[in-house]
Each structure stands twice: as structure tokens, then as C-alpha cells.
Amino acid sequence: MEKLIGLKKVKTAVFISGTGSNLRNLIKFAKIKMSPISVDLIISNTCKAKGLRFADEFKIKKKIFDLRNNEKNILSLLKKEKIKLICLAGFMKILSNDFIKKFDGKIINIHPSLLPKYKGLNTHSRAINNKDKFTGCSVHYVTARLDSGKVILKSIIKILAKDTATTLAKKVLIQEHKLYPAAIMKIFN
Ligand code: GAR
């Protein structure tokens, strides 16, 4: 990622599908003076995403990515809004290769596992079923292959005997909220 020039923050879109706790965290992070990004657009593939309420709360433009608003329209919107970075934050739709190519090297994602382990879904139950001793989360560049782009940063936590997929998800989410801003700082330094 190119260096930040002057004091201008990099216009960023956050893509979500659900609760949006990472989105909220990124919005808060973006408001800090030293943050290299501003969150200017929120995109969801479903109007049911609870995280969309943060668009209203923080007065950020939002768009639902449905059949009417296909990728082509989303790309024009991103261009119009001068978006230079896309952060996927619990976005559960797979973007086309064409879309990814148009934003090559400028889409990052947070994933709840220690990549390359457990790409895809149900990462916490898979870690528990395999009797792993550690799990965590990773921020990585998005490429055409699911959860396979270069890892920017990872955070590791211990799995305890009493952990369930639910307790692990909660603990990992706390780490995610530290990791995503740290990864963004890293790519602009
Ligand atoms: C997070 O744990 C994120 O890592 C995960 O979904 C959750 C979204 O939480 N993402 C994926 O599984 C993507 N493959 P949030 O909506 O509260 O940010």
C-alpha cells in the first residue's frame, strides 16, 4: 500500500453482513488523529445486517448490495466516493474475480482463525474439534482465492479445555478489534 501523503486520510469503505462490531471499531479508530483512514461508506449485502445502524449513528453513507445494486453499480459508487481501500468486516458474500482485480491490493479482510488454518466457515468449532491448543484471527489481503491472500498480521489466543465455539468467538472478537486497526497502521507505514 502506498505511503500516506500529507494529512489526508485514505477514503475507506467497510463491507459487512452482520452485527458490525468490527465496523464500529473501525469507525472509532478512523476518528483518531493518527489513523490513516476515514470510513466514508458502508456496504452490506443484506438490509438485515444489524451493523447498518452504525451508518445512521455515525452519519456515514450506506448502500445495500442486492440484485439491483450489483457489483458494477457498487464499483461506480466506490469510484464516485473516491474510495481507495475496502475493509471486509464480517462480509459473507464472495466478491467476483473481476471486482477484486479492479481493487487489486486494496481489499483487506479479517478472518477468525490463524490463516492458513481454517479458511471458510465455522472456524472455532473446527479448531475445537481438532483439539488445537491455540486459535486467533488474521488480517489479510483479499485475492481471488478464498481467505488465501498474504497475511498482514495475526493475533493468537489459547484455547482452554472449557472453551466452546461461542466462548472462543467472543474472545477472538476482542482480539479482532485490536488487530484490524494494527494491520491498517502496518500497511500504511
Ligand atoms: C468476525 O468474527 C469476523 O472475523 C468474521 O465474522 C465476524 C463478524 O463480526 N468474518 C468471517 O468469518 C469472514 N469469513 P462483526 O459483524 O461483529 O464484525
CSV table of N, CA and C and ligand atoms in Angstrom, one decimal, residues 18-22 90 92 110-112 173 176, ligand 1:
chain,number,residue,atom,x,y,z
A,18,GLY,N,-23.3,-8.6,9.0
A,18,GLY,CA,-24.0,-8.9,10.3
A,18,GLY,C,-23.9,-7.8,11.3
A,19,THR,N,-23.5,-8.2,12.5
A,19,THR,CA,-23.5,-7.3,13.7
A,19,THR,C,-22.7,-6.0,13.5
A,20,GLY,N,-21.6,-6.1,12.9
A,20,GLY,CA,-20.8,-4.9,12.6
A,20,GLY,C,-20.0,-4.4,13.8
A,21,SER,N,-19.6,-5.3,14.7
A,21,SER,CA,-18.7,-4.8,15.8
A,21,SER,C,-17.4,-4.4,15.3
A,22,ASN,N,-16.9,-5.1,14.3
A,22,ASN,CA,-15.6,-4.7,13.6
A,22,ASN,C,-15.8,-3.3,12.9
A,90,GLY,N,-16.6,-9.1,8.4
A,90,GLY,CA,-17.8,-10.0,8.6
A,90,GLY,C,-18.7,-10.0,7.3
A,92,MET,N,-20.1,-11.7,4.3
A,92,MET,CA,-20.2,-13.1,4.0
A,92,MET,C,-20.5,-13.5,2.5
A,110,ILE,N,-10.7,-9.4,7.6
A,110,ILE,CA,-10.4,-10.1,8.9
A,110,ILE,C,-11.1,-11.4,9.0
A,111,HIS,N,-10.3,-12.4,9.4
A,111,HIS,CA,-10.8,-13.8,9.4
A,111,HIS,C,-10.6,-14.4,10.8
A,112,PRO,N,-11.6,-15.1,11.3
A,112,PRO,CA,-11.4,-15.6,12.7
A,112,PRO,C,-10.7,-16.9,12.8
A,173,LEU,N,-13.1,-12.2,19.0
A,173,LEU,CA,-13.6,-10.9,18.6
A,173,LEU,C,-12.9,-9.8,19.3
A,176,GLU,N,-9.8,-9.3,17.5
A,176,GLU,CA,-10.1,-8.8,16.2
A,176,GLU,C,-10.1,-7.2,16.3
B,1,GAR,C1,-16.0,-11.7,12.8
B,1,GAR,O1,-15.6,-12.6,13.8
B,1,GAR,C2,-15.2,-11.8,11.6
B,1,GAR,O2,-13.9,-12.3,11.8
B,1,GAR,C3,-16.0,-12.9,10.9
B,1,GAR,O3,-17.3,-12.6,11.1
B,1,GAR,C4,-17.4,-11.9,12.4
B,1,GAR,C5,-18.1,-10.6,12.2
B,1,GAR,O4,-18.4,-10.0,13.4
B,1,GAR,N1,-15.7,-13.0,9.5
B,1,GAR,C6,-15.7,-14.1,8.8
B,1,GAR,O5,-16.0,-15.2,9.2
B,1,GAR,C7,-15.3,-13.9,7.3
B,1,GAR,N2,-15.0,-15.1,6.7
B,1,GAR,P1,-18.9,-8.4,13.4
B,1,GAR,O6,-20.0,-8.3,12.4
B,1,GAR,O7,-19.3,-8.2,14.8
B,1,GAR,O8,-17.7,-7.6,13.0
